[in-house]
Coordinates of C-alpha atoms in Angstrom, one line a residue:
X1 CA -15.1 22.3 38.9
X2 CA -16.8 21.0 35.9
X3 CA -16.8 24.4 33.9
X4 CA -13.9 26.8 32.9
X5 CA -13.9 30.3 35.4
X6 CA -13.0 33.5 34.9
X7 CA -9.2 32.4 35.8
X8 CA -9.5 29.6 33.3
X9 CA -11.7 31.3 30.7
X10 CA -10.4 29.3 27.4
X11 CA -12.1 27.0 25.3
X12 CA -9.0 24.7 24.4
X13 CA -8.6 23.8 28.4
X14 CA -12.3 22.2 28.2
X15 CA -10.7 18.9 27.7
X16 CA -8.9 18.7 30.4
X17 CA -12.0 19.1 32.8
X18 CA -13.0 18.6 35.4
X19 CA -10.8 21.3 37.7
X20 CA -9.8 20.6 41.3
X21 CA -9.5 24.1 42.7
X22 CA -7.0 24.1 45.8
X23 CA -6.6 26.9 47.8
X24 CA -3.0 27.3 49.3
X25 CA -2.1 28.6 52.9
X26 CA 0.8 31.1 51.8
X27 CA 1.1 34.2 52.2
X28 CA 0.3 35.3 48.7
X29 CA -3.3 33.7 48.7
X30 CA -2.6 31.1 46.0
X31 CA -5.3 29.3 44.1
X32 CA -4.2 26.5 42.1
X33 CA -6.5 24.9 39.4
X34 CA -5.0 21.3 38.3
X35 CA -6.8 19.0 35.7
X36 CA -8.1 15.9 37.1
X37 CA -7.7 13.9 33.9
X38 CA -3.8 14.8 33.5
X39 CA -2.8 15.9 37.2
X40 CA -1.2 19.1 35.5
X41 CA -1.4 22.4 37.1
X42 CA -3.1 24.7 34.3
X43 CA -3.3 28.3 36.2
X44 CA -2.0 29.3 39.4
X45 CA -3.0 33.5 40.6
X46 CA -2.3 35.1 43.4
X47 CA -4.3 37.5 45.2
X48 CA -2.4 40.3 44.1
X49 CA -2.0 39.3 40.6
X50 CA -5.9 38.4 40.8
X51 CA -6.9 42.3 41.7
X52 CA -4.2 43.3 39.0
X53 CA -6.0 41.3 36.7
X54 CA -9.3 42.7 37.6
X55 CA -8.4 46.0 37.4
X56 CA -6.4 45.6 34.3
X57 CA -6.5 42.6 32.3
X58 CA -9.6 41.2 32.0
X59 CA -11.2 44.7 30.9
X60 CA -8.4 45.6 28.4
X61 CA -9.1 42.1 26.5
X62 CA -12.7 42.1 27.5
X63 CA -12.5 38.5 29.3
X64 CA -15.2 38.0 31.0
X65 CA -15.9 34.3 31.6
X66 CA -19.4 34.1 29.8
X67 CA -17.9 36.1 27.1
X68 CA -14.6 34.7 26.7
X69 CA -16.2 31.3 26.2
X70 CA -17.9 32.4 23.6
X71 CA -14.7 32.5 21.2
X72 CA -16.6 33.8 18.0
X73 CA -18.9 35.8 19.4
X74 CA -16.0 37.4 21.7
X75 CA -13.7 38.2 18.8
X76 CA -16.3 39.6 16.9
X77 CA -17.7 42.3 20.3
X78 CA -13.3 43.0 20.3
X79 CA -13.4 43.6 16.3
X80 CA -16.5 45.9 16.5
X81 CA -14.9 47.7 19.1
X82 CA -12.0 48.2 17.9
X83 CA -13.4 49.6 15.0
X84 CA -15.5 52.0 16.2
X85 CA -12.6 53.1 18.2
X86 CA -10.3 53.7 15.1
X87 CA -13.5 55.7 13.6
X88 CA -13.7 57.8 16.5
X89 CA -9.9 58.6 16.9
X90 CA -9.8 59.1 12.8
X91 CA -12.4 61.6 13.0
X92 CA -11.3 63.4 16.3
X93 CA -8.0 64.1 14.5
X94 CA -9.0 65.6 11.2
X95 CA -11.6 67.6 13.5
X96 CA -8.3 68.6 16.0
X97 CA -6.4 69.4 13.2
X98 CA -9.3 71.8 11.3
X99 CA -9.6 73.1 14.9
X100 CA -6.0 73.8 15.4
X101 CA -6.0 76.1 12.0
X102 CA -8.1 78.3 13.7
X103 CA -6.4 79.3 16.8
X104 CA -4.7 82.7 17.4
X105 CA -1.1 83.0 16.5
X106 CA 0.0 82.8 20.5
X107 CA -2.2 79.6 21.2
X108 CA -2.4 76.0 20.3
X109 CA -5.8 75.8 20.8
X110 CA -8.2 78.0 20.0
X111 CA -10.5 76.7 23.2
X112 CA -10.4 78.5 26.4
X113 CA -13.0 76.0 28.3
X114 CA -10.8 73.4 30.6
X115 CA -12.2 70.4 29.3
X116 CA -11.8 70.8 26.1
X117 CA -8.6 73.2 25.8
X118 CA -7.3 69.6 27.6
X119 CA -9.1 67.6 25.2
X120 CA -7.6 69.5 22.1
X121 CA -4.4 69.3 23.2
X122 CA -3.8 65.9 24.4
X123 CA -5.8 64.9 21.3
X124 CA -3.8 66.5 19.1
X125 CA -0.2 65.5 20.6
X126 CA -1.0 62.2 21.6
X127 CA -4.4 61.6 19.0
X128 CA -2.1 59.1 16.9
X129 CA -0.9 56.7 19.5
X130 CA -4.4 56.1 20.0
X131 CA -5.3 55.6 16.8
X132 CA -2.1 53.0 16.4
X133 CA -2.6 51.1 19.5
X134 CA -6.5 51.1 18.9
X135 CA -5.4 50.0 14.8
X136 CA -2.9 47.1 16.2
X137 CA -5.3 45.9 19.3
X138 CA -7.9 45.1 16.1
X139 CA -4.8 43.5 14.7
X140 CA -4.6 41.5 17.2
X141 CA -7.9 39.3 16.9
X142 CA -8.2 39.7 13.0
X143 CA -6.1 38.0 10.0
X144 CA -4.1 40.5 7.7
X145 CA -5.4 39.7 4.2
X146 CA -2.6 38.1 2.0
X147 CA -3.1 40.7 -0.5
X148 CA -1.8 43.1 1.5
X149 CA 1.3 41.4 1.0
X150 CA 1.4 40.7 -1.9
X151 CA 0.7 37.2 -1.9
X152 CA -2.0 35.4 -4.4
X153 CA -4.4 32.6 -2.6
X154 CA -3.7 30.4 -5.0
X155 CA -0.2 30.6 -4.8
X156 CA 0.1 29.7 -2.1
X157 CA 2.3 26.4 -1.1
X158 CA 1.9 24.8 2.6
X159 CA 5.3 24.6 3.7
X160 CA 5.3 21.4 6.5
X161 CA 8.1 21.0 8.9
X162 CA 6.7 19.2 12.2
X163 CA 4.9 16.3 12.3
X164 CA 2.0 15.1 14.5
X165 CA 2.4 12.4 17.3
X166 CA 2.4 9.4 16.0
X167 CA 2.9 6.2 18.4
X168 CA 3.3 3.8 16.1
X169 CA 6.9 4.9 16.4
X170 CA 7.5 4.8 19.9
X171 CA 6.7 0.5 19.5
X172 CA 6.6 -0.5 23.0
X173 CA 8.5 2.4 24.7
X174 CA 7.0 3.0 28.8
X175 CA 7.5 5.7 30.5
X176 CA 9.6 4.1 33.1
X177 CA 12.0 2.7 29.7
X178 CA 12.5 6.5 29.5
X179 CA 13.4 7.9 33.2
X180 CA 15.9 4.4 33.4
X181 CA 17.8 6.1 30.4
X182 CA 18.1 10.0 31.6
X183 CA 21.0 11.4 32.7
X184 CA 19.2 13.2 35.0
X185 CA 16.6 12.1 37.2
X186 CA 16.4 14.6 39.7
X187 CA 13.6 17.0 39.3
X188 CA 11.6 15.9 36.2
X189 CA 8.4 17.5 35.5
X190 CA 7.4 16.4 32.3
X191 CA 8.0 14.0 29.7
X192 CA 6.6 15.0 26.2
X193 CA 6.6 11.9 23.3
X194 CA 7.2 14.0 20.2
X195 CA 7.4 12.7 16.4
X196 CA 10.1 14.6 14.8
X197 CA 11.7 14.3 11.4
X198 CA 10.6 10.5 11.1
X199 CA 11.8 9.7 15.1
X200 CA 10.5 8.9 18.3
X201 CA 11.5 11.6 20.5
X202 CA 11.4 12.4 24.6
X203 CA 11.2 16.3 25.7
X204 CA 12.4 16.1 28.9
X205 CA 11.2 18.6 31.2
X206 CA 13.0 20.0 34.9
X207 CA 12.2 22.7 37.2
X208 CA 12.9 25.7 35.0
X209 CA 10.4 24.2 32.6
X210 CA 11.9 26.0 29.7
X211 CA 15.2 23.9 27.6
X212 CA 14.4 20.1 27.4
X213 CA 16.2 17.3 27.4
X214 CA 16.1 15.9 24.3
X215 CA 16.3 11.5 23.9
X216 CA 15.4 9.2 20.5
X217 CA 14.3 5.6 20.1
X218 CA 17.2 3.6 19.0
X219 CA 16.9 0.2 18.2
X220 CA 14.1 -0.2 21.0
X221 CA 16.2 1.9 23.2
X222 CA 16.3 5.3 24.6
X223 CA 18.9 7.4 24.3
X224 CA 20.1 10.9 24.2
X225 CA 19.8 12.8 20.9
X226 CA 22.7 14.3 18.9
X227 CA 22.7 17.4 18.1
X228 CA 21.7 18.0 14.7
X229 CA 24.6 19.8 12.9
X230 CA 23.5 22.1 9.7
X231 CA 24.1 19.4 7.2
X232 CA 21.8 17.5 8.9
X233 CA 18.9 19.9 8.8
X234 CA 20.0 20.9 5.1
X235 CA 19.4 17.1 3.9
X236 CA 16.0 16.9 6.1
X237 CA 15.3 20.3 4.1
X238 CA 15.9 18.7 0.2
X239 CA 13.5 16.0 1.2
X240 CA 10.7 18.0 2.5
X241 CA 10.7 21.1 1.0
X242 CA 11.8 18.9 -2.3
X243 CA 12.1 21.6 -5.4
X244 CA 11.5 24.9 -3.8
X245 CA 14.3 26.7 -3.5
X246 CA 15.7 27.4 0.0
X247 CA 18.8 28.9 2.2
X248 CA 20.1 27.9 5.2
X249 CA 21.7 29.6 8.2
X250 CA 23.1 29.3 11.4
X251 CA 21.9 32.1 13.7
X252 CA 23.5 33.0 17.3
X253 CA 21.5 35.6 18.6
X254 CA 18.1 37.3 18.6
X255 CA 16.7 40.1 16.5
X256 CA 13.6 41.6 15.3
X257 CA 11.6 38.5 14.3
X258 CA 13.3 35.6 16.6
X259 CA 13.2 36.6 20.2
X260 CA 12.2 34.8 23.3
X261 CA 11.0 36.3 26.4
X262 CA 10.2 35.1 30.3
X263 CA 6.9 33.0 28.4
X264 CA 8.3 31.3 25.5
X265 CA 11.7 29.9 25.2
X266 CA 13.5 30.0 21.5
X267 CA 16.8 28.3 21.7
X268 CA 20.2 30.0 20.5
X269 CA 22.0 29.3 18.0
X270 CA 18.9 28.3 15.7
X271 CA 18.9 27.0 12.0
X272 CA 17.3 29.6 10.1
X273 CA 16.0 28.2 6.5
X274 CA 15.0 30.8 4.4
X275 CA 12.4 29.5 1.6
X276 CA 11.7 30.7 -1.6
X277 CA 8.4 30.3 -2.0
X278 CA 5.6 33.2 -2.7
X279 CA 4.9 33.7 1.1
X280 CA 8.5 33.8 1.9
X281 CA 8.7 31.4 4.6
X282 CA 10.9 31.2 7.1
X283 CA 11.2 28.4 9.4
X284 CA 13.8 28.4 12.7
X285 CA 15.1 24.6 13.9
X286 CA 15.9 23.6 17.6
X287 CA 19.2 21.7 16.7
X288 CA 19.0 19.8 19.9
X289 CA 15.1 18.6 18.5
X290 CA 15.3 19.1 14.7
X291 CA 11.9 20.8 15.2
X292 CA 10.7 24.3 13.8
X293 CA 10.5 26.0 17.0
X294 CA 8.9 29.1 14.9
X295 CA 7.6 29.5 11.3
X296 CA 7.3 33.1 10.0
X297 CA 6.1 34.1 6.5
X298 CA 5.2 38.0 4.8
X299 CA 1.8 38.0 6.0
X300 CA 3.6 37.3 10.1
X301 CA 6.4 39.3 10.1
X302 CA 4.3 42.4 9.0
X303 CA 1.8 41.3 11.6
X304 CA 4.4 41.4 14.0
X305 CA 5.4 45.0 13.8
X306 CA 1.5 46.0 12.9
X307 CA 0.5 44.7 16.5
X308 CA 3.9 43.8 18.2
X309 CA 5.3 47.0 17.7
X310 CA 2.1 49.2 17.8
X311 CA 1.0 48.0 20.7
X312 CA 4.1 46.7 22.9
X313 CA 6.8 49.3 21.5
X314 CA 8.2 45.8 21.1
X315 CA 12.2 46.3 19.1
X316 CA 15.1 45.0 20.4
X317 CA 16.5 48.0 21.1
X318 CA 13.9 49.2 23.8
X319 CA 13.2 45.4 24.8
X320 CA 17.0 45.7 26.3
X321 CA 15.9 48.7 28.4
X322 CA 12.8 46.8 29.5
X323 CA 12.3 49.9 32.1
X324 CA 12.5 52.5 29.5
X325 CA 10.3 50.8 28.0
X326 CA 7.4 50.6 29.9
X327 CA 7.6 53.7 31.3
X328 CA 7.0 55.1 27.6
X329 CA 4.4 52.8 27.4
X330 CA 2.6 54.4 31.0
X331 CA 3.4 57.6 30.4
X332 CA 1.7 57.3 26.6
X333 CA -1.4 55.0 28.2
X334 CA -1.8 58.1 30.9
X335 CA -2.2 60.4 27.8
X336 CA -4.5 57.5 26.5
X337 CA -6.3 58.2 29.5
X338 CA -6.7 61.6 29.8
X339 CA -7.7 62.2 26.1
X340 CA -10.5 59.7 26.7
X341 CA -11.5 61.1 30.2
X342 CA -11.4 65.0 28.4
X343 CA -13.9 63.6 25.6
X344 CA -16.2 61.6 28.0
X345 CA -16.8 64.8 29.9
X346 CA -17.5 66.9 27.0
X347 CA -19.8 64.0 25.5
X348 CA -21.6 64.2 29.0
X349 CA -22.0 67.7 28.7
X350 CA -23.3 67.7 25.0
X351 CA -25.9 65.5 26.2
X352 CA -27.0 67.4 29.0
X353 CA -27.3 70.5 27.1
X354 CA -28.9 69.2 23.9
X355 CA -30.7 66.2 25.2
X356 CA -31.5 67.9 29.4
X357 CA -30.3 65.3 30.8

């Protein structure tokens, strides 16, 4: 494959073209798309996950494969949506509400017509989920102006923790250097050269894919990394952050803003350093790498519960009754449903009667 497919519809996989498509004999119908530059495996669907997709997916975020390639012009057919969807849910309220006034004392609706005594109600009990998942789906694909937060352009320091690759550190370091000093050489994956806090570093990748091995350069050897310990990351702190004011933490467990899930792996404890600046920053360190593993400032975290929440019903407190969970979020998407069905009948039926269709 010399192009990106609907499976593989992203722009930042173009350089690892071209794609050898292999189709699997299993039982689940697997189709395996693997770079031919790198030799890495960069989707893998099933046949079932490919109709859930179909059917799910790839409308809800509008990817279609000539769209989705398209990354400006695709944000900007999501954003216009979006906003015409927040317009029509606004209105549909204040109109259900002006409706609801003038209902008779033993009704909440003053329609007697099916479709839209349905549309009414559903509308006016379940109008503002809409309008909040409609609000954080726009969320999604747009940046949250800084003034909203409070937070002045020009203000505005660039707080840099990780550093690029750079292999002028790594001297004359081969990969086989690296797999003679593991401690483990069953069932490596991936090795990752990393440049972190002014050292050659080795992620060291196994079959769960998730918690590396971490090794350093030493004196032109590889070996296994210590642990940063809080000091550590405190001193690395003073030098980079240099006069901005700062705190530091240890954290042991998860909570509203630091949480991994199946996709992304956070490490526990973390080093949280909390940075006075006018954004707020705050940055979390892997102690095994020294790396910031995830950088949050005012303008993030109220992202995070503008679209996290909104649209995932994403807090901790649910996420631990994963089945509750998402059966609030069915049970509110069926009301989604059926308010949208309701007012795509009665705008069918206002056409045919004012337009005779």
């Amino acid at each position: 494959m010399d192009d990106l497919s609907q499976w593989v519809p992203w722009n930042y996989y173009k350089p690892l073209l071209p794609f050898y498509k292999c189709y699997m004999a299993d039982k689940e119908h697997t189709v395996l798309y693997v770079s031919a530059k790198t030799g890495e495996i960069i989707q893998e669907t099933k046949r079932l996950e490919r109709w859930s997709a179909r059917l799910g997916a790839i409308p809800h975020w509008i990817y279609f494969k000539q769209l989705r390639s398209l990354e400006k012009t695709w944000r900007l057919v999501v954003i216009i949506l979006a906003s015409l969807g927040i317009l029509m849910t606004v209105t549909g309220i204040y109109a259900g509400v002006i409706r609801y006034r003038k209902r008779s004392k033993n009704s909440i609706t003053p329609y007697k017509k099916f479709w839209y005594k349905w549309h009414h109600i559903t509308g006016f009990f379940f109008g503002f989920f809409v309008f909040t998942f409609v609000l954080s789906g726009l969320i999604s694909v747009s940046s949250i102006p800084d003034w909203m937060v409070g937070v002045k352009k020009s203000d505005k320091v660039k707080v840099g923790w990780n550093q690029k690759l750079d292999l002028r550190m790594h001297h004359h370091t081969t990969p086989w250097n690296i797999y003679k000093a593991l401690d483990n050489k069953d069932g490596v994956r991936k090795i990752e050269w990393k440049s972190v806090l002014g050292q050659a570093q080795y992620h060291v990748y196994y079959e769960d894919y998730q918690k590396p091995d971490v090794y350093t350069l030493y004196n032109d050897s590889v070996i296994s990394q210590r642990p940063y310990s809080m000091s550590d990351i405190q001193s690395q702190a003073n030098i980079l952050l240099g006069q901005i004011p700062f705190s530091i933490q240890e954290q042991f467990t998860y909570d509203n803003y630091y949480a991994g899930s199946g996709m992304i792996y956070l490490p526990q404890p973390a080093y949280k350093i909390m940075v006075d600046d006018v954004a707020n920053t705050w940055l979390y360190i892997d102690p095994a790498s020294g790396e910031a593993v995830k950088t949050l400032t005012r303008n993030t975290r109220l992202r995070r519960w503008l679209y996290r929440f909104l649209h995932t019903l994403d807090i901790p407190m649910l996420k631990k009754m994963d089945g509750l969970r998402k059966t609030i979020l069915v049970l509110l998407c069926l009301m989604g449903l059926a308010i949208s069905v309701t007012g795509f009948v009665i705008g069918i039926k206002w056409f045919k009667r004012n337009l005779g269709w």
